[in-house]
Coordinates of C-alpha atoms in Angstrom, one line a residue:
M1 CA 0.1 0.1 0.1
S2 CA 2.9 2.4 0.8
L3 CA 4.7 1.6 -2.3
Q4 CA 1.3 2.2 -4.3
W5 CA 0.4 5.5 -2.7
R6 CA 3.8 7.3 -2.4
A7 CA 6.1 5.4 -5.1
G8 CA 3.4 4.9 -7.9
Y9 CA 4.3 1.1 -8.1
P10 CA 1.9 -0.9 -10.5
T11 CA -0.7 -3.0 -9.0
S12 CA -0.8 -6.0 -11.1
P13 CA -0.3 -9.9 -10.8
A14 CA 3.0 -9.3 -12.2
F15 CA 4.2 -6.6 -9.5
Y16 CA 2.9 -9.0 -6.9
G17 CA 5.0 -11.6 -8.4
A18 CA 8.0 -9.6 -8.7
V19 CA 7.7 -8.8 -4.8
S20 CA 6.6 -11.7 -3.4
K21 CA 10.2 -12.0 -1.7
W22 CA 9.6 -8.6 0.0
F23 CA 6.2 -9.9 1.6
F24 CA 7.7 -13.5 2.3
T25 CA 10.5 -11.4 3.9
L26 CA 8.2 -9.2 6.0
T27 CA 6.1 -12.2 7.4
I28 CA 9.2 -14.2 8.7
L29 CA 10.6 -11.0 10.3
W30 CA 7.0 -10.7 11.8
L31 CA 6.8 -14.0 13.4
G32 CA 10.4 -13.7 15.0
V33 CA 9.6 -10.8 16.3
A34 CA 6.0 -11.3 17.4
V35 CA 7.3 -14.5 19.3
F36 CA 9.9 -12.3 21.2
F37 CA 7.1 -9.9 22.3
D38 CA 4.9 -12.8 23.3
V39 CA 2.2 -11.6 20.8
Y40 CA 0.7 -14.9 20.5
N41 CA 0.2 -15.8 24.1
L42 CA -3.6 -16.2 23.9
P43 CA -4.4 -16.1 27.8
R44 CA -3.2 -12.4 27.8
A45 CA -5.0 -11.5 24.6
S46 CA -8.3 -10.2 26.6
N47 CA -5.9 -7.7 28.4
L48 CA -6.5 -4.6 25.8
P49 CA -3.4 -2.4 27.4
E50 CA -1.1 -5.4 27.3
T51 CA -2.1 -6.4 24.0
F52 CA -1.6 -3.1 22.5
R53 CA 1.8 -2.6 24.2
A54 CA 3.2 -5.8 22.9
T55 CA 1.7 -5.7 19.3
G56 CA 2.9 -2.0 18.9
G57 CA 6.3 -3.0 19.9
A58 CA 6.5 -5.8 17.7
V59 CA 5.1 -3.6 14.6
L60 CA 7.8 -1.2 15.4
V61 CA 10.8 -3.5 15.5
T62 CA 9.5 -5.4 12.7
V63 CA 9.1 -2.4 10.3
L64 CA 12.7 -1.2 11.4
L65 CA 14.4 -4.3 10.8
Y66 CA 12.3 -4.8 7.3
T67 CA 13.5 -0.9 6.7
F68 CA 17.2 -2.1 7.0
I69 CA 17.4 -5.0 4.7
P70 CA 17.8 -3.1 1.9
V71 CA 18.8 -6.0 -0.5
V72 CA 15.6 -7.9 -0.5
T73 CA 13.2 -5.1 0.7
P74 CA 12.1 -2.1 -1.7
P75 CA 13.9 1.2 -1.2
L76 CA 11.8 3.5 0.9
Q77 CA 12.4 6.7 -1.0
S78 CA 11.2 9.3 1.7
R79 CA 10.6 9.7 5.4
G80 CA 6.8 9.9 4.6
Q81 CA 6.9 6.4 2.9
L82 CA 8.6 5.4 5.9
F83 CA 5.8 6.7 8.2
L84 CA 2.9 5.8 6.2
F85 CA 4.4 2.0 5.9
W86 CA 4.8 1.7 9.8
G87 CA 1.4 3.7 10.6
A88 CA -0.4 1.4 8.2
A89 CA 1.1 -1.8 9.6
L90 CA 0.5 -0.4 13.0
I91 CA -3.4 0.4 12.8
G92 CA -3.8 -2.5 10.7
V93 CA -2.4 -4.9 13.3
L94 CA -3.7 -3.3 16.4
A95 CA -7.3 -3.2 15.0
W96 CA -7.3 -6.6 14.5
R97 CA -5.7 -7.4 17.6
G98 CA -8.3 -5.1 19.3
F99 CA -11.3 -6.7 17.7
Y100 CA -9.9 -10.0 18.6
A101 CA -9.5 -9.4 22.3
G102 CA -12.9 -7.7 22.2
I103 CA -14.4 -10.9 21.0
L104 CA -12.6 -12.9 24.1
G105 CA -14.1 -10.5 26.5
Q106 CA -17.8 -10.9 25.3
P107 CA -20.2 -12.7 27.8
W108 CA -21.3 -14.9 25.0
Y109 CA -17.9 -16.1 24.6
I110 CA -17.2 -17.0 27.8
Q111 CA -18.2 -20.3 29.5
R112 CA -20.2 -20.1 32.8
A113 CA -19.0 -23.3 35.0
L114 CA -21.0 -24.2 38.0
L115 CA -18.8 -26.6 40.2
V116 CA -20.7 -29.2 42.2
G117 CA -18.2 -29.7 45.3
A118 CA -16.5 -27.1 47.3
G119 CA -14.1 -29.5 49.1
A120 CA -10.6 -30.1 49.0
S121 CA -10.6 -30.8 45.1
G122 CA -12.8 -27.9 44.6
R123 CA -10.7 -25.5 46.3
E124 CA -7.7 -26.7 44.7
L125 CA -8.9 -25.8 41.2
A126 CA -10.4 -22.4 42.1
M127 CA -6.9 -21.7 43.7
A128 CA -5.0 -23.0 40.5
L129 CA -7.4 -21.0 38.2
R130 CA -6.5 -17.6 40.1
E131 CA -2.8 -18.4 40.1
R132 CA -2.6 -19.2 36.4
V133 CA -4.2 -16.4 35.0
E134 CA -2.1 -12.9 34.3
T135 CA -4.9 -10.5 33.5
P136 CA -6.8 -8.4 35.7
N137 CA -9.8 -10.3 35.2
P138 CA -8.9 -13.9 36.7
F139 CA -11.2 -16.0 34.2
K140 CA -11.6 -14.1 31.1
A141 CA -8.9 -14.9 29.3
T142 CA -9.4 -18.7 30.2
G143 CA -12.7 -18.5 28.2
T144 CA -14.1 -20.3 31.1
Q145 CA -15.6 -18.5 34.3
V146 CA -16.4 -20.4 37.4
V147 CA -19.7 -18.4 38.7
A148 CA -20.6 -20.4 42.1
F149 CA -20.0 -23.6 43.9
I150 CA -22.6 -26.0 44.9
D151 CA -22.0 -28.4 48.0
P152 CA -24.1 -30.6 50.4
N153 CA -22.4 -29.3 53.5
P154 CA -24.5 -26.7 55.1
A155 CA -21.2 -25.0 57.1
Y156 CA -20.1 -24.0 53.4
V157 CA -23.3 -22.3 52.3
G158 CA -23.1 -18.8 52.1
R159 CA -19.3 -18.6 52.1
T160 CA -16.7 -17.7 49.6
V161 CA -13.9 -20.1 48.1
Y162 CA -11.4 -17.9 46.5
G163 CA -13.9 -15.3 45.9
I164 CA -16.4 -17.8 44.4
P165 CA -19.9 -18.3 46.2
V166 CA -21.3 -21.3 47.6
L167 CA -25.0 -21.1 47.0
G168 CA -26.6 -24.2 48.1
G169 CA -26.7 -27.7 48.2
Y170 CA -27.3 -30.4 45.6
T171 CA -31.4 -30.3 45.7
E172 CA -30.9 -26.5 44.6
L173 CA -28.5 -27.4 41.8
T174 CA -30.9 -27.2 39.1
D175 CA -32.3 -24.0 40.2
V176 CA -29.2 -22.4 40.7
A177 CA -27.6 -23.3 37.3
Q178 CA -30.6 -21.9 35.5
T179 CA -30.6 -18.7 37.5
L180 CA -27.1 -18.3 37.0
D181 CA -27.5 -19.0 33.3
T182 CA -25.0 -21.8 33.4
D183 CA -23.3 -23.4 30.5
E184 CA -21.5 -26.0 32.0
V185 CA -21.8 -28.2 35.3
V186 CA -18.3 -29.6 36.7
L187 CA -18.3 -32.6 39.0
V188 CA -15.8 -32.4 41.5
Q189 CA -15.4 -35.4 43.5
D190 CA -12.8 -35.8 46.5
G191 CA -11.1 -38.9 45.9
N192 CA -13.4 -41.6 44.2
V193 CA -16.5 -40.8 46.4
P194 CA -19.6 -41.9 44.0
L195 CA -22.3 -39.6 43.3
S196 CA -25.9 -40.0 45.2
D197 CA -28.7 -41.0 43.0
A198 CA -30.1 -37.6 43.9
M199 CA -27.1 -36.0 42.7
V200 CA -27.1 -38.1 39.3
D201 CA -30.9 -36.9 38.9
A202 CA -29.9 -33.1 39.4
V203 CA -27.1 -33.5 36.9
L204 CA -29.0 -35.4 34.6
R205 CA -31.6 -32.7 34.7
C206 CA -28.8 -30.1 33.7
S207 CA -28.0 -32.3 30.7
E208 CA -31.4 -32.2 29.5
L209 CA -31.4 -28.6 29.7
G210 CA -28.8 -28.2 27.3
M211 CA -25.8 -27.7 29.9
H212 CA -22.4 -29.5 29.2
V213 CA -21.4 -32.1 32.2
C214 CA -17.8 -32.5 32.7
S215 CA -15.2 -33.9 35.3
L216 CA -12.9 -31.5 37.5
A217 CA -10.0 -33.4 35.4
E218 CA -11.5 -32.4 31.8
L219 CA -11.8 -28.4 33.0
Y220 CA -8.5 -28.3 34.7
E221 CA -6.9 -29.9 31.6
R222 CA -8.7 -27.3 29.6
I223 CA -7.9 -24.2 31.3
L224 CA -4.4 -25.0 33.0
G225 CA -2.9 -27.5 30.3
R226 CA -2.2 -30.0 33.3
V227 CA -3.6 -33.0 34.4
P228 CA -4.2 -33.0 38.2
V229 CA -2.9 -36.0 39.3
L230 CA -3.6 -35.1 43.0
L231 CA -7.1 -34.9 42.2
V232 CA -8.2 -37.6 40.3
G233 CA -7.8 -40.7 42.9
N234 CA -6.6 -43.8 41.2
N235 CA -8.8 -43.1 38.3
L236 CA -6.3 -44.1 35.1
A237 CA -8.9 -42.8 32.6
N238 CA -8.0 -39.3 33.8
V239 CA -4.2 -39.5 33.4
L240 CA -4.0 -42.0 30.5
D241 CA -5.5 -41.3 26.9
T242 CA -7.9 -44.3 26.5
R243 CA -9.5 -43.1 23.3
E244 CA -8.7 -44.8 20.1
N245 CA -6.4 -42.6 17.7
P246 CA -6.3 -44.0 14.2
G247 CA -3.6 -41.3 13.4
E248 CA -1.4 -42.2 16.1
R249 CA 1.3 -44.2 14.0
L250 CA 1.3 -41.4 11.3
T251 CA 2.0 -39.0 14.0
L252 CA 4.7 -40.9 15.5
A253 CA 6.3 -41.5 12.0
A254 CA 6.3 -37.7 11.2
K255 CA 7.9 -36.8 14.4
R256 CA 10.7 -39.2 13.6
L257 CA 11.3 -37.8 10.3
I258 CA 11.5 -34.5 12.0
D259 CA 13.8 -35.9 14.8
L260 CA 16.2 -37.2 12.0
M261 CA 16.1 -33.8 10.1
A262 CA 16.3 -31.4 13.1
G263 CA 19.0 -33.6 14.9
G264 CA 21.1 -33.6 11.7
L265 CA 21.0 -30.0 11.4
G266 CA 21.2 -29.3 15.0
L267 CA 24.8 -31.7 14.8
L268 CA 26.1 -29.2 12.3
V269 CA 25.6 -26.4 14.4
V270 CA 27.1 -28.2 17.4
A271 CA 30.3 -28.7 15.1
L272 CA 30.3 -25.2 13.9
L273 CA 30.0 -23.8 17.8
A274 CA 32.4 -26.6 19.5
P275 CA 35.4 -24.9 18.7
L276 CA 34.7 -21.6 20.0
F277 CA 33.0 -23.3 23.1
W278 CA 36.4 -25.0 23.7
I279 CA 38.4 -22.2 23.8
I280 CA 36.0 -20.2 26.1
N281 CA 35.9 -23.2 28.2
R282 CA 39.9 -23.8 28.5
V283 CA 39.9 -20.1 29.6
T284 CA 37.2 -19.9 32.2
S285 CA 36.9 -23.6 33.3
P286 CA 39.5 -26.2 32.0
G287 CA 38.0 -29.6 31.5
P288 CA 36.0 -31.6 29.2
L289 CA 33.9 -29.6 26.7
F290 CA 31.0 -32.3 26.7
Y291 CA 29.3 -34.1 29.6
R292 CA 27.3 -37.4 29.5
Q293 CA 25.0 -38.4 32.1
Q294 CA 22.1 -41.4 32.5
R295 CA 18.9 -40.4 32.1
V296 CA 15.5 -42.3 31.9
G297 CA 13.6 -42.6 28.7
R298 CA 10.6 -44.3 27.1
A299 CA 9.7 -47.5 28.8
G300 CA 11.7 -46.5 31.9
E301 CA 15.0 -47.5 29.8
S302 CA 18.0 -45.5 30.6
F303 CA 20.5 -44.1 28.2
L304 CA 23.4 -41.6 28.0
I305 CA 22.8 -38.2 26.9
F306 CA 25.2 -35.5 25.9
K307 CA 25.4 -32.0 26.7
F308 CA 27.9 -29.0 26.7
R309 CA 29.4 -28.9 30.5
T310 CA 27.9 -26.0 32.2
M311 CA 29.2 -27.1 35.9
I312 CA 32.9 -27.5 37.2
P313 CA 34.3 -30.8 36.8
D314 CA 33.2 -33.3 39.2
A315 CA 30.5 -30.9 40.6
E316 CA 28.5 -33.8 42.5
Q317 CA 31.9 -35.6 43.8
Q318 CA 31.0 -34.7 47.1
S319 CA 27.3 -34.2 47.4
G320 CA 26.1 -36.9 45.1
A321 CA 23.2 -36.2 42.9
V322 CA 21.2 -33.2 43.7
W323 CA 19.0 -31.0 42.2
S324 CA 20.6 -28.0 40.3
Q325 CA 20.0 -24.7 42.2
E326 CA 18.8 -21.4 40.7
N327 CA 22.1 -19.3 40.4
D328 CA 24.0 -22.4 41.4
P329 CA 27.4 -21.6 42.4
R330 CA 29.0 -24.8 40.5
V331 CA 27.8 -23.4 37.2
T332 CA 30.6 -22.0 34.9
P333 CA 30.8 -18.5 33.3
L334 CA 30.4 -20.0 29.8
G335 CA 27.5 -22.4 31.2
R336 CA 25.5 -19.7 32.5
W337 CA 24.8 -18.3 29.0
L338 CA 24.8 -21.7 27.6
R339 CA 21.9 -22.3 30.1
R340 CA 20.1 -19.1 29.3
L341 CA 20.0 -19.9 25.8
R342 CA 19.4 -23.6 25.9
L343 CA 22.3 -24.4 24.0
D344 CA 23.9 -26.7 26.4
E345 CA 21.2 -29.3 25.5
L346 CA 22.3 -29.0 21.7
P347 CA 24.6 -32.2 21.7
Q348 CA 21.3 -34.2 22.4
C349 CA 20.9 -33.8 18.6
L350 CA 23.0 -37.0 18.8
N351 CA 20.4 -38.7 20.8
M352 CA 17.6 -37.7 18.6
V353 CA 19.4 -39.3 15.7
R354 CA 19.8 -42.3 17.5
G355 CA 16.5 -42.5 18.2
E356 CA 16.7 -42.0 22.2
M357 CA 15.0 -38.8 22.2
S358 CA 12.7 -36.5 20.1
L359 CA 12.8 -33.1 19.2
V360 CA 9.6 -32.5 21.9
G361 CA 8.7 -34.1 24.6
P362 CA 9.1 -34.5 28.6
R363 CA 12.6 -33.8 29.5
P364 CA 14.7 -36.9 30.6
E365 CA 15.2 -37.2 34.4
R366 CA 17.9 -38.7 36.3
P367 CA 17.5 -42.3 37.5
E368 CA 18.6 -41.4 41.0
F369 CA 15.5 -38.9 40.8
V370 CA 13.1 -41.1 39.2
D371 CA 13.7 -43.9 41.9
Q372 CA 12.4 -41.2 44.6
L373 CA 9.6 -39.5 42.3
V374 CA 8.0 -43.1 41.5
I375 CA 7.3 -43.2 45.0
E376 CA 6.4 -39.7 46.1
V377 CA 4.6 -38.4 42.9
P378 CA 1.3 -40.3 41.8
F379 CA 1.2 -41.7 38.5
Y380 CA 5.1 -40.5 37.4
R381 CA 5.6 -43.7 35.4
A382 CA 3.3 -42.5 32.9
R383 CA 5.8 -39.7 31.6
H384 CA 7.7 -42.6 30.0
A385 CA 5.3 -43.6 27.4
V386 CA 6.8 -41.4 25.0
K387 CA 10.4 -40.3 23.9
P388 CA 11.7 -37.9 26.0
G389 CA 12.4 -34.5 24.2
L390 CA 14.9 -31.4 23.9
T391 CA 12.0 -29.2 24.9
G392 CA 8.6 -30.2 26.6
W393 CA 5.1 -28.8 27.3
A394 CA 6.3 -28.4 31.0
Q395 CA 9.6 -26.5 30.1
V396 CA 7.7 -23.5 28.5
H397 CA 5.2 -23.6 31.2
Y398 CA 7.3 -24.1 34.4
S399 CA 10.8 -22.7 34.2
Y400 CA 12.3 -23.9 37.1
G401 CA 12.0 -26.4 40.0
N402 CA 14.5 -28.2 42.6
S403 CA 12.0 -30.0 44.7
V404 CA 9.3 -33.1 44.7
D405 CA 6.6 -30.5 44.5
D406 CA 8.0 -28.9 41.7
A407 CA 8.4 -32.3 40.0
R408 CA 4.7 -32.9 40.6
I409 CA 3.7 -29.6 38.8
K410 CA 6.0 -30.5 35.7
L411 CA 4.7 -34.1 35.5
E412 CA 1.1 -32.7 35.2
Y413 CA 2.4 -30.8 32.3
D414 CA 4.1 -33.7 30.9
L415 CA 1.2 -35.7 31.3
Y416 CA -0.8 -33.5 29.6
Y417 CA 1.8 -33.8 26.4
V418 CA 1.5 -37.5 26.6
K419 CA -2.7 -37.3 26.5
H420 CA -2.6 -34.9 23.9
L421 CA 0.2 -35.6 21.6
S422 CA 0.0 -34.2 18.1
L423 CA 2.1 -32.3 15.7
F424 CA 0.4 -29.1 16.1
L425 CA 1.0 -29.2 19.7
D426 CA 4.5 -29.9 19.2
L427 CA 4.4 -26.6 17.1
R428 CA 3.0 -24.6 19.8
I429 CA 6.0 -26.0 22.1
L430 CA 8.5 -24.8 19.6
V431 CA 7.4 -21.4 19.5
R432 CA 7.3 -21.1 22.8
T433 CA 10.8 -22.4 23.1
A434 CA 11.9 -20.1 20.4
N435 CA 10.5 -17.1 22.8
V436 CA 12.3 -18.5 25.9
V437 CA 15.5 -18.6 24.0
L438 CA 15.3 -15.2 22.4
R439 CA 14.5 -13.9 25.6
M440 CA 17.3 -16.0 27.5
K441 CA 14.9 -17.4 30.0
G442 CA 16.5 -20.7 30.3
L443 CA 17.9 -21.8 33.6

């Protein structure tokens, strides 16, 4: 548009064919900059000020980068043309983002959920929802708003749980659901306590009225992207993917092909970077450049992973196997930068080529920690149903952890990945990983 209005460029099919490389360059630049500014973080999209800040910054940086690539991009012959280009891009993108954010905030878009059960599981869910959301409205960005609790315990009725009112017992379920214009009834059961006959009748009545009925685990997964291992009792159906998936073999075959290509490219990068890292390593922390360590992979089988060494030699000689600490003093100067950029994991491309790891999957854990976590964290072994990965769903959501509680939260993310494994989910993880690397948010 800027070229046509200010420079008189023709608007014919031949013109668009000749300048297609310009638009391709602009698209690539936008995607990279948008990832850096976290523009595609959907839970934040309903926050208009945050949306405009991130999008405006991304547009400005994209236009500046695009302008200073004269070999490929069209020459801008005047400041007016530059301002028109920047202004059109800014107004267009912000208008679309504002429209999109407005849609997310509309009452008809938000699912109104009624939680049946205000006990320990219900309180845990409400607390997790409050902690998860980063916008002023704690539920709008998730697409689901918890409007009330129903619980048979008279001691709960009339109270609030994390700001959510408890409005009545099971006998009032249908009336309360209709009064609040509820879209969804969520069954929140502590442990494996069966539903009473009266409760079943009330829930079926809600279903007859067109309300969607789901379990706590289903809502938890949909909003938080985690499997609530402490809230599902011993119900394996809420942890494992029990559905028939005819496309699973094709997905795994495609992942293997991607692993081979990405692994080969990664090994080439390792070969190019290794001499530089070796020189820096010799100066700052003499010792081997690479580090090998036992990890647990698919089916619980152990294998050797390869990493660029980021700690002093023999870092665990006195202590034995211990979790790495934030700002760990054992980390070398080079290692600190490698961790921030996630480059220390790059040699694991060899594990990818050998078929021991995948590009995306749960991060492989050390056998010493696995032995402990299998005992202390429910369903921990379920993460071994797929190959471990170079990056994973847990790594792009939960940046750091050095305790059993941290391991449990990461497991919940890992189990979500195992249940919903797909190439599209892998793509989402890779985009968010790029954001982590560009912002140097690694450990």
